Short mmCIF file of C-alpha atoms in Angstrom, two decimals:
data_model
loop_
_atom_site.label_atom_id
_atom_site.label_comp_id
_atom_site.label_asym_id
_atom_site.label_seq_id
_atom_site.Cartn_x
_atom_site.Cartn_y
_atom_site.Cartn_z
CA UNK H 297 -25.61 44.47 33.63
CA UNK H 298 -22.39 45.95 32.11
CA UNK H 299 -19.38 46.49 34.50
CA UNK H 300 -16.27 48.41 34.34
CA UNK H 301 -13.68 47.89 37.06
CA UNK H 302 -10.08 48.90 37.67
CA UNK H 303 -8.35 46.00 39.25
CA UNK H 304 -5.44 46.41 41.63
CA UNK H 305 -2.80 45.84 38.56
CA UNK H 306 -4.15 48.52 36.26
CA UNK H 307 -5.95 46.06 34.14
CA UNK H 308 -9.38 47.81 33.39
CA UNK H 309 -11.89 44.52 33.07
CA UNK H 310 -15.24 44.90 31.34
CA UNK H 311 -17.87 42.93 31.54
CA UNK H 312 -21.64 41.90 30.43
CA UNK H 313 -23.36 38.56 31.98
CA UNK H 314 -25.55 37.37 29.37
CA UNK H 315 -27.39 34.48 31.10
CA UNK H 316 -28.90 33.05 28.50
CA UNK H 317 -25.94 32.38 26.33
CA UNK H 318 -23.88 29.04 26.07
CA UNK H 319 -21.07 30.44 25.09
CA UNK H 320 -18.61 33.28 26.26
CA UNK H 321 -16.00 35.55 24.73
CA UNK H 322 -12.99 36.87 25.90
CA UNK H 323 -11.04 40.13 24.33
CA UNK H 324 -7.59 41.47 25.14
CA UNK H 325 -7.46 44.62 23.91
CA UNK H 326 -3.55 46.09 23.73
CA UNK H 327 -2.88 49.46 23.51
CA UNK H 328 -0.80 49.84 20.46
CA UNK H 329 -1.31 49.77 16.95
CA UNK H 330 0.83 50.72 13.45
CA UNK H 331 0.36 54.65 14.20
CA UNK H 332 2.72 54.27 16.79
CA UNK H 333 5.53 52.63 14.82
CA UNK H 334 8.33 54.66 13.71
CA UNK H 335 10.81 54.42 11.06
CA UNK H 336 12.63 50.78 11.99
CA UNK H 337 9.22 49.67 13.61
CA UNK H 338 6.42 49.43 10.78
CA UNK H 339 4.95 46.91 11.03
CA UNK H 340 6.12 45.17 14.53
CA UNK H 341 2.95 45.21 16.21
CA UNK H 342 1.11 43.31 13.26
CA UNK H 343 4.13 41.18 13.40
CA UNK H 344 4.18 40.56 17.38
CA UNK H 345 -0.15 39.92 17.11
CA UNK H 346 1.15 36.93 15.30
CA UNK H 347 4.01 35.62 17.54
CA UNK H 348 1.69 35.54 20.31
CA UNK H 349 0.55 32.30 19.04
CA UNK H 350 3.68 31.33 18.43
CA UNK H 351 4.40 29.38 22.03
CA UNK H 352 5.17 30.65 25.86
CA UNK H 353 7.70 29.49 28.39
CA UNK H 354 4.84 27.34 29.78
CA UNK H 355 2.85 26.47 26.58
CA UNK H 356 4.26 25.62 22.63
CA UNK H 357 2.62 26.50 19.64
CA UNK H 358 0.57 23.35 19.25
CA UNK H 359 -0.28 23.57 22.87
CA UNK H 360 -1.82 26.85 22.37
CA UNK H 361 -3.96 25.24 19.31
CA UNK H 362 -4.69 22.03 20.95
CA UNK H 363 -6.28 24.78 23.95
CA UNK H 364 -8.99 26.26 21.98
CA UNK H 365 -9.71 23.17 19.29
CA UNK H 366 -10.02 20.71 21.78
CA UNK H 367 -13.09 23.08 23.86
CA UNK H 368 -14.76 23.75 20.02
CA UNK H 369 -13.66 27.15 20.35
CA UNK H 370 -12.04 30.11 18.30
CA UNK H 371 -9.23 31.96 18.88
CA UNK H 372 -8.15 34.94 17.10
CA UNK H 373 -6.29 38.41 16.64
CA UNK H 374 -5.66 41.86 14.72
CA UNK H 375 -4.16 44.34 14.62
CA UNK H 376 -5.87 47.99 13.60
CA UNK H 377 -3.85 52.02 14.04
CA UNK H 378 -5.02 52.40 17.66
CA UNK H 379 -4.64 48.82 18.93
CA UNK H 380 -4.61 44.76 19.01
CA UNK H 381 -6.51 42.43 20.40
CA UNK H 382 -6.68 38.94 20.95
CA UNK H 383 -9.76 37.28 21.61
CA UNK H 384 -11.39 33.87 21.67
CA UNK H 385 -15.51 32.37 21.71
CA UNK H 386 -15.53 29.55 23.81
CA UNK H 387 -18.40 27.28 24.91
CA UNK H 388 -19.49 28.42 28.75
CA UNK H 389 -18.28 26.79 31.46
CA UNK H 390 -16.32 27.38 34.77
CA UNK H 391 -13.43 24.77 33.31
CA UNK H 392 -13.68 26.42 29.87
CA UNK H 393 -13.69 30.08 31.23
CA UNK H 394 -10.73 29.22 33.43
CA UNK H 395 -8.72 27.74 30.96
CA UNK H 396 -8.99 30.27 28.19
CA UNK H 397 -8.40 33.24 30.38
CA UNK H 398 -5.00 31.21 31.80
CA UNK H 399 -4.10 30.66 28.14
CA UNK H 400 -5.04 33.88 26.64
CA UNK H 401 -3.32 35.86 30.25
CA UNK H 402 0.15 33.26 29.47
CA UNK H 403 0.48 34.63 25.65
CA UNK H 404 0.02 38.09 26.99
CA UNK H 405 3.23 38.43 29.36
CA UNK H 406 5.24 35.27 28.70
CA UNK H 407 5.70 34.74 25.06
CA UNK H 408 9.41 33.92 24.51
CA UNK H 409 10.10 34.02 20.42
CA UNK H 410 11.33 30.59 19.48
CA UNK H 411 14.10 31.75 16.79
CA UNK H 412 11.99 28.88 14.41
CA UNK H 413 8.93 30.10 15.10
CA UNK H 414 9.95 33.61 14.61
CA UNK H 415 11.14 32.78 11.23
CA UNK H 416 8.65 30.67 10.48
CA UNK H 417 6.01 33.19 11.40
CA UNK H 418 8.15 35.51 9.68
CA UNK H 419 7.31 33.79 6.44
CA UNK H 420 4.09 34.17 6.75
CA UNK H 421 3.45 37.75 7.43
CA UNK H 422 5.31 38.26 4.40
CA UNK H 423 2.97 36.27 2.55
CA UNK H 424 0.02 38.14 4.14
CA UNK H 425 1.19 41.19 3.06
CA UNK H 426 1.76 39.58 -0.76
CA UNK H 427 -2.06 38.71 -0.13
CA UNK H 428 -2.92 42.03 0.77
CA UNK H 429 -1.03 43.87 -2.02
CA UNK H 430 -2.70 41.44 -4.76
CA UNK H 431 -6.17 42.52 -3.40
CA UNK H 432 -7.59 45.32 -4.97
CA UNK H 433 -10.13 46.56 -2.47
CA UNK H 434 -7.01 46.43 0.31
CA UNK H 435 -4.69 48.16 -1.70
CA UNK H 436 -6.54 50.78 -2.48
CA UNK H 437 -7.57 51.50 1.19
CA UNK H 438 -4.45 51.57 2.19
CA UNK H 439 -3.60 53.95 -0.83
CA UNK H 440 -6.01 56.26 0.41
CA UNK H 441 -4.81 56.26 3.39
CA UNK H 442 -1.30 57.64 2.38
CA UNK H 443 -2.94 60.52 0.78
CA UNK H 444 -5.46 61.71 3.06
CA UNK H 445 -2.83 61.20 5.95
CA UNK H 446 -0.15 61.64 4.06
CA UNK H 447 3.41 62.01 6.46
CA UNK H 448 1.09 61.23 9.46
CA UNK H 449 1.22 57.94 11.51
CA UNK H 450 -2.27 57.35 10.11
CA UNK H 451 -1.02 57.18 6.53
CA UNK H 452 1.12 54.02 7.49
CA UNK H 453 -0.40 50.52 6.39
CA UNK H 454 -1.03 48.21 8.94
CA UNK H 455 1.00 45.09 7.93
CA UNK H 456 4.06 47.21 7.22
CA UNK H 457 5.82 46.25 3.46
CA UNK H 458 7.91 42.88 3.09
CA UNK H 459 11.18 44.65 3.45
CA UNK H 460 10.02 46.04 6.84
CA UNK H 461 9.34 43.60 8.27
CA UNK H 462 12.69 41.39 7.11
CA UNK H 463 14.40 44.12 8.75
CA UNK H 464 12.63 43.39 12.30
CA UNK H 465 15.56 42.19 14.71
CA UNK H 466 14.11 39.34 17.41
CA UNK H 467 16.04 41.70 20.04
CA UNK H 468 13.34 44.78 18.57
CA UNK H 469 10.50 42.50 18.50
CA UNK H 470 11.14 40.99 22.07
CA UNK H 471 11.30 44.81 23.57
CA UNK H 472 8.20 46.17 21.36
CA UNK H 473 6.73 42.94 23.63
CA UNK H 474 7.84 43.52 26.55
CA UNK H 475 6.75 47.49 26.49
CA UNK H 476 3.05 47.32 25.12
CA UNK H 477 1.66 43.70 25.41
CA UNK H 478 3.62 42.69 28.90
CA UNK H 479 3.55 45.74 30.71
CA UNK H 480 1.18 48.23 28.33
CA UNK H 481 -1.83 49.34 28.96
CA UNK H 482 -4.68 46.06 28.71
CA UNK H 483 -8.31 46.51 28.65
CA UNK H 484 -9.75 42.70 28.87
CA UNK H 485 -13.92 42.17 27.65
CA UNK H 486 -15.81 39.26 28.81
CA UNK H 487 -19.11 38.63 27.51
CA UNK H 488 -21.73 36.15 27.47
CA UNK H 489 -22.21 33.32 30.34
CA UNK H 490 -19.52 33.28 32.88
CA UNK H 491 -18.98 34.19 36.51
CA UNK H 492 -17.56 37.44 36.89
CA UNK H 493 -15.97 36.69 40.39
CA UNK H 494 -13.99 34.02 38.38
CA UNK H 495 -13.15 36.49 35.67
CA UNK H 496 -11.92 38.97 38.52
CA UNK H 497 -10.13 36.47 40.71
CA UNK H 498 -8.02 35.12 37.57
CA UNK H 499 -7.42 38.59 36.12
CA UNK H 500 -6.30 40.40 39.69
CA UNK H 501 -3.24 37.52 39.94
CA UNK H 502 -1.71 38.85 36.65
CA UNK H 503 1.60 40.84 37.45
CA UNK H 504 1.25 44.91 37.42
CA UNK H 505 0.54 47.09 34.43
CA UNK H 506 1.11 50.33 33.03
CA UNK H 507 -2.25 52.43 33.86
CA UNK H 508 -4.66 53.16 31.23
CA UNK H 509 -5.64 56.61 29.69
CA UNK H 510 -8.60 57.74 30.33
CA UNK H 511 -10.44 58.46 26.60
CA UNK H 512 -11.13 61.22 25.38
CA UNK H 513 -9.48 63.08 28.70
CA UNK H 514 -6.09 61.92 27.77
CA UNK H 515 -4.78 60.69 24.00
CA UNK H 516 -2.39 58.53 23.28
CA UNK H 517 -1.33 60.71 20.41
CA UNK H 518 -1.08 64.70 20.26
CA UNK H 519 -4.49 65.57 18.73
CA UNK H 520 -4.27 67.05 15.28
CA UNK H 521 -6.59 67.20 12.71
CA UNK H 522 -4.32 66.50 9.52
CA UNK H 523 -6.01 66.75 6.15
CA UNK H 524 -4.88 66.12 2.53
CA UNK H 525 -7.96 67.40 0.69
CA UNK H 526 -8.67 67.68 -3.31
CA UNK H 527 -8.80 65.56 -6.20
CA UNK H 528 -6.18 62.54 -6.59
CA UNK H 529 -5.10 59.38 -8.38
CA UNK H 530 -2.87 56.86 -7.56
CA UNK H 531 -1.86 53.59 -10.38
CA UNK H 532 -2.32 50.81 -10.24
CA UNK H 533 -2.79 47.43 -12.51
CA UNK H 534 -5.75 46.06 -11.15
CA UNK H 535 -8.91 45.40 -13.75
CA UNK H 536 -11.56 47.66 -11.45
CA UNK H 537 -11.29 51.24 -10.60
CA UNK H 538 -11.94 52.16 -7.31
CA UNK H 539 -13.28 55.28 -6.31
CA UNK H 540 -13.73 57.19 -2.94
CA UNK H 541 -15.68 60.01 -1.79
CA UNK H 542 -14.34 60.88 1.81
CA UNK H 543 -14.93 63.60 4.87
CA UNK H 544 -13.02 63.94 7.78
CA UNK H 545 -14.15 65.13 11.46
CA UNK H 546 -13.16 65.51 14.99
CA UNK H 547 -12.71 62.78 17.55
CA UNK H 548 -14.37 62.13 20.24
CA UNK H 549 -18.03 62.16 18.64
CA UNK H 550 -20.57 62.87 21.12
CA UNK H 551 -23.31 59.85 21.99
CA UNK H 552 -25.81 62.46 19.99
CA UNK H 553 -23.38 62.87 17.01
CA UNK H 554 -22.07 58.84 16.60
CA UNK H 555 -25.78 57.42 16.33
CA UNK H 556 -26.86 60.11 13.95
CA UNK H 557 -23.91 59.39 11.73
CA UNK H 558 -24.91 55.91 11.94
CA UNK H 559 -28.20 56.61 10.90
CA UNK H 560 -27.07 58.75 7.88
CA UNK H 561 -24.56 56.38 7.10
CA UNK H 562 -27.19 53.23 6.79
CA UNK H 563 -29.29 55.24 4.53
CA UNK H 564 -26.83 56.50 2.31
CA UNK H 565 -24.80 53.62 1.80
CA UNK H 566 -24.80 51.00 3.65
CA UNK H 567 -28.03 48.55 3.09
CA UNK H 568 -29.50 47.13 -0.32
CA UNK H 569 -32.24 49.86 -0.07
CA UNK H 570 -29.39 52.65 0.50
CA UNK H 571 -29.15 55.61 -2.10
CA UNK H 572 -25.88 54.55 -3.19
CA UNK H 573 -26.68 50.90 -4.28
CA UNK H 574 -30.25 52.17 -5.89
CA UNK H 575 -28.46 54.81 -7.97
CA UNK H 576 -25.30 53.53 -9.08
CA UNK H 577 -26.13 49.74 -8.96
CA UNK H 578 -29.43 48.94 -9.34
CA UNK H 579 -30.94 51.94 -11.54
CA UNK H 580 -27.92 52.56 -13.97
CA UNK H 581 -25.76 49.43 -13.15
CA UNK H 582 -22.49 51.38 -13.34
CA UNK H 583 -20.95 49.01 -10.51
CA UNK H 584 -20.55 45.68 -9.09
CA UNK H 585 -19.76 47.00 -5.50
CA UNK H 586 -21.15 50.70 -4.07
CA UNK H 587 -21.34 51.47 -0.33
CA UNK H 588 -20.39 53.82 2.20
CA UNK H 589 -18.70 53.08 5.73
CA UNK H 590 -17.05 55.35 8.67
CA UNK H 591 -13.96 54.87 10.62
CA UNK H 592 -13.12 56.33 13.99
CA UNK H 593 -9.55 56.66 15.57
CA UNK H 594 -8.58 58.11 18.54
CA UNK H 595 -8.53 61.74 17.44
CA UNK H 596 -9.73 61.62 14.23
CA UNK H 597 -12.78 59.83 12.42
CA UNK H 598 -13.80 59.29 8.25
CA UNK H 599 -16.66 59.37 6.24
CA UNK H 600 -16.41 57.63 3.06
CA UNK H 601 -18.04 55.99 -0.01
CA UNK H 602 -16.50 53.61 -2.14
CA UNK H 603 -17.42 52.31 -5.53
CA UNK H 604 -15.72 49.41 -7.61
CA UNK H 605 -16.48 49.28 -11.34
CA UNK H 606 -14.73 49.37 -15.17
CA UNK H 607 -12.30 52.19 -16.51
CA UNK H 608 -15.25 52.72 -19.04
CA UNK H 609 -18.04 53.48 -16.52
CA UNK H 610 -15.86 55.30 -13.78
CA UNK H 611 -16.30 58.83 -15.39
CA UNK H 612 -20.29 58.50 -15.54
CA UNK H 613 -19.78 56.51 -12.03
CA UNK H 614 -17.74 59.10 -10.25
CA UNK H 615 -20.37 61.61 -11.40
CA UNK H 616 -23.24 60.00 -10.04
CA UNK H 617 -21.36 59.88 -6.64
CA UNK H 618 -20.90 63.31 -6.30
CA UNK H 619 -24.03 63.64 -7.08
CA UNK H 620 -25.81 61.84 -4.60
CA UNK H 621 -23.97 63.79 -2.01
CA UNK H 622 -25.54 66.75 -3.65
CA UNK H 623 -29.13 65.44 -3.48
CA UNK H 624 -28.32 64.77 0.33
CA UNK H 625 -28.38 67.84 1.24
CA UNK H 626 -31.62 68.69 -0.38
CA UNK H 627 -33.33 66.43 1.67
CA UNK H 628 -33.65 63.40 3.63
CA UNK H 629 -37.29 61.73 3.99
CA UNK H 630 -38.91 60.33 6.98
CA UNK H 631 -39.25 57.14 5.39
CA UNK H 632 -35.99 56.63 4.58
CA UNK H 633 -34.61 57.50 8.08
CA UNK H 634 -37.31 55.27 9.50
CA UNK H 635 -36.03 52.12 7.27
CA UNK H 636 -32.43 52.52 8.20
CA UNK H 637 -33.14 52.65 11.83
CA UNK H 638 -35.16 49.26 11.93
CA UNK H 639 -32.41 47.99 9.84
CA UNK H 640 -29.43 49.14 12.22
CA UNK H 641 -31.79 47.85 15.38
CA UNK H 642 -32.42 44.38 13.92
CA UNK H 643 -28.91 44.04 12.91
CA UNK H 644 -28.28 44.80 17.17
CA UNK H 645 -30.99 42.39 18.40
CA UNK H 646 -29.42 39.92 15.96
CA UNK H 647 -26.14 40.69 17.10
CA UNK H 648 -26.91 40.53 20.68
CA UNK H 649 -27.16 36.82 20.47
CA UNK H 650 -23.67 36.58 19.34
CA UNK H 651 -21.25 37.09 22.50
CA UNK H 652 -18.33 38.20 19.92
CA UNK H 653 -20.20 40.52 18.31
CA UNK H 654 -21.60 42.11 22.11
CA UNK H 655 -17.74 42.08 22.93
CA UNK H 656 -16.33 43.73 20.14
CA UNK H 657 -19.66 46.79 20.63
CA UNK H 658 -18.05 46.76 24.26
CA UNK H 659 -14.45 47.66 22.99
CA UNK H 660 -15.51 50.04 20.48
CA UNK H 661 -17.65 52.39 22.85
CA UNK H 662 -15.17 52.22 25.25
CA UNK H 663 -13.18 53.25 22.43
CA UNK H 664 -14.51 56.10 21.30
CA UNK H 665 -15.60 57.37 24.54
CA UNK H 666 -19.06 56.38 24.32
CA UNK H 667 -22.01 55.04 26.85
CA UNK H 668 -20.92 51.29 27.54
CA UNK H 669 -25.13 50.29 26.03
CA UNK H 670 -26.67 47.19 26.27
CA UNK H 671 -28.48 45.92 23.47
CA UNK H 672 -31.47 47.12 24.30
CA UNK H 673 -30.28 50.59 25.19
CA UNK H 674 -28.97 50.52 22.20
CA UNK H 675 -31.81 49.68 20.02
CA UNK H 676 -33.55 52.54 22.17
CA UNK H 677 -30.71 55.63 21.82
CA UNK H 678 -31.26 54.70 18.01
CA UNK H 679 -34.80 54.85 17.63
CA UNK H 680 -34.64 58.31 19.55
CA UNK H 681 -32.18 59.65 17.11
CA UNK H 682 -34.02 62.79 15.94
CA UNK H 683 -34.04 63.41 12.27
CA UNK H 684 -32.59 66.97 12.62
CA UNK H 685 -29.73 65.52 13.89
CA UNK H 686 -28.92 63.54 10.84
CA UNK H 687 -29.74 66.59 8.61
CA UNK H 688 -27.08 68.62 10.83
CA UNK H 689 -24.65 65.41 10.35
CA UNK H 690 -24.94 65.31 6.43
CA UNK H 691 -24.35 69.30 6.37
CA UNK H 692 -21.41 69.26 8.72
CA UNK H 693 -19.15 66.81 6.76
CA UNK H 694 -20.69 67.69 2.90
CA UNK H 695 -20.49 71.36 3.44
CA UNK H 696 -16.87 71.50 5.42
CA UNK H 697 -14.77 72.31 2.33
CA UNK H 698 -12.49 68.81 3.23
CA UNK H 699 -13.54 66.63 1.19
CA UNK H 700 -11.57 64.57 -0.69
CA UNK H 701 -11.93 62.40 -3.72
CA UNK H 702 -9.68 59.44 -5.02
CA UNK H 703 -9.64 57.00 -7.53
CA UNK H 704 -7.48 54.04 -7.69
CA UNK H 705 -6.73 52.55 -10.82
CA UNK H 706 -4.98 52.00 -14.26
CA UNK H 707 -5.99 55.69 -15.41
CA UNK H 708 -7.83 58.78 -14.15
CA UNK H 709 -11.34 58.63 -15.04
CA UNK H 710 -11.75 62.10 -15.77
CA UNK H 711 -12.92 63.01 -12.33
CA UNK H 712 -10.96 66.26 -12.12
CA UNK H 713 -13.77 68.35 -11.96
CA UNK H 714 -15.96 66.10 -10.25
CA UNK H 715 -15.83 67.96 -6.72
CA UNK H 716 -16.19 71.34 -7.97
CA UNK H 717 -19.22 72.06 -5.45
CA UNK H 718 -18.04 69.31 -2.38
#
């Protein structure tokens, strides 16, 4: 049974028992991400995900390591434009449970910045974002994300650029801290085999929050729906040309609306069997790597396809996308709608053995404002999802006059024209 409580210090605790399990994870979810950075700031919160690691006034670096290796555990973070989190997938037990929420609650309010580590770490997040910039499939997300946002907090990468981030004081990093991991708002998941009077018990110690907003009845950000729609091309030197397809709508989906995107989503681009991969890959092999995905954010969500191939076959490739949109909307079959819902439900049951995976569902409903399911109500609201929904989904976004197409790569492909109808 999943249960949401408000404890007396404004941290809002989640959890979901899952007896059977020998293992449990554990997700601190902060309220802050790079949309919030200004100029000065981009980049600090990636920046302060990593220094959390980086030792407390009651633990050091290594003794935060030695924590989590020495149980056979994980421990982890990111950083996306809404929030981080910090998490970790432990074996189950009281000791274990204990431990790892002490840990993970000490590098949440008393990190204190070693200057070496803070250089050190420093180092390192510059050669992250070296990583990131020599990876084509990165790069060009975060390309399209300048245009389609571009001059909103959205457009900003996550990682910030090198020279940002040299430019981050210890004094600015220490109060970015103390104002949205310390005091902020903290949503904390626990899933898998535990005892949740334990969990609570640990949690309600923890000194006093800010409150946390109630999604979708209060944002974080004003809500705006800023759009850079049309036809663009950005250079670049990598070998492969990547191109995207992409629609933008309204946050918060309804529980209706989110399941039948899901559903249109896994049969248009997101499975072996999809459209996309049969057209562009497997019956003209125009393309390595095809495939379409959706983002949400707190007031604002994407639809996109993406597909990776030579300069030579981009114009014929870029074609073929377009037109698959186009065939969308003449019709989608019951067969098809049937395979991509037994493919999303077996990837749930699969998932629902894996306590970071359950966690990290958690989060994301919460989220986006959505039922807090179980797996099996899960696997049950998508079976139900009515195919006229889907057909009202695909319409909605293909037929809104927003869309936007990019291509990211040594030339343009020619693809001026290749939106004239979408």
């Amino acid at each position: 049974m999943i249960k949401k409580s408000v404890l007396q210090n404004n941290i809002v605790l989640i959890t979901e028992p899952v007896e059977s399990s020998n293992t449990v994870a554990i997700g601190f979810y902060f309220a802050v991400g790079s949309r919030f950075e200004g100029p000065g700031r981009r980049g600090i919160s990636h920046f302060c995900e990593h220094l959390l690691f980086k030792g407390t006034s009651n633990r050091s670096r290594r003794d935060i390591a030695l924590t989590f290796d020495r149980m056979g555990g994980m421990v982890n973070a990111f950083t996306e434009r809404d929030d981080v989190c910090m998490y970790c997938v432990i074996p189950s037990s009281q000791e274990n449970v204990f431990t790892a929420l002490n840990s993970l609650s000490d590098m949440a309010y008393n990190c204190n910045f070693p200057v070496n580590e803070l250089e050190k770490e420093r180092s390192v997040v510059c050669n992250e974002i070296s990583a990131v910039e020599d990876d084509s499939e990165e790069s060009a997300l975060d390309a399209l994300a300048a245009t389609i946002w571009k001059g909103s907090p959205l457009s900003q990468n996550i990682t910030g650029t090198v020279e940002d981030v040299m430019l981050l004081s210890r004094e600015v990093v220490e109060d970015w801290y103390d104002t949205y991991f310390r005091k902020g708002e903290l949503t904390v998941f626990v899933t898998g085999s535990f005892d949740v009077n334990q969990v609570e018990n640990i949690l309600k110690a923890l000194p006093e929050r800010k409150p946390c907003l109630e999604y979708p009845k209060a944002l974080h950000t004003e809500k705006s729906l800023f759009w850079n729609s049309g036809v663009f091309h950005k250079k670049s030197s990598f070998a492969q040309t990547q191109m995207y397809q992409v629609y933008p709508f309204e946050m918060p989906l309804t529980c209706g609306r989110y399941y039948a995107l899901l559903v249109l989503n896994s049969l248009f681009g997101d499975t072996m069997s999809s459209r996309l991969f049969e057209s562009l890959r497997e019956q003209k092999g125009l393309c390595y790597s095809v495939y379409s995905f959706f983002s949400c954010y707190e007031d604002v969500g994407i639809w996109a396809s993406c597909v990776s191939c030579d300069l030579k076959s981009a114009k014929e490739a870029s074609h073929s996308l377009i037109e698959e949109y186009n065939l969308l909307l003449k019709g989608i079959s019951d067969s098809e709608i049937e395979a991509a819902k037994e493919h999303l439900c077996g990837e749930e049951i699969m998932g629902g053995e894996d306590v970071e995976y359950v966690m990290k569902r958690l989060a994301r409903n919460l989220a986006m404002g959505l039922p807090l399911l179980t797996t099996e109500e899960t696997v049950a609201t998508i079976r139900k999802v009515p195919k006229c929904d889907i057909i009202d989904m695909a319409h909605s976004l293909i037929e809104s006059g927003l869309g936007t197409f990019f291509s990211f790569g040594k030339k343009n492909p020619g693809i001026e024209n290749c939106i004239s109808k979408n």
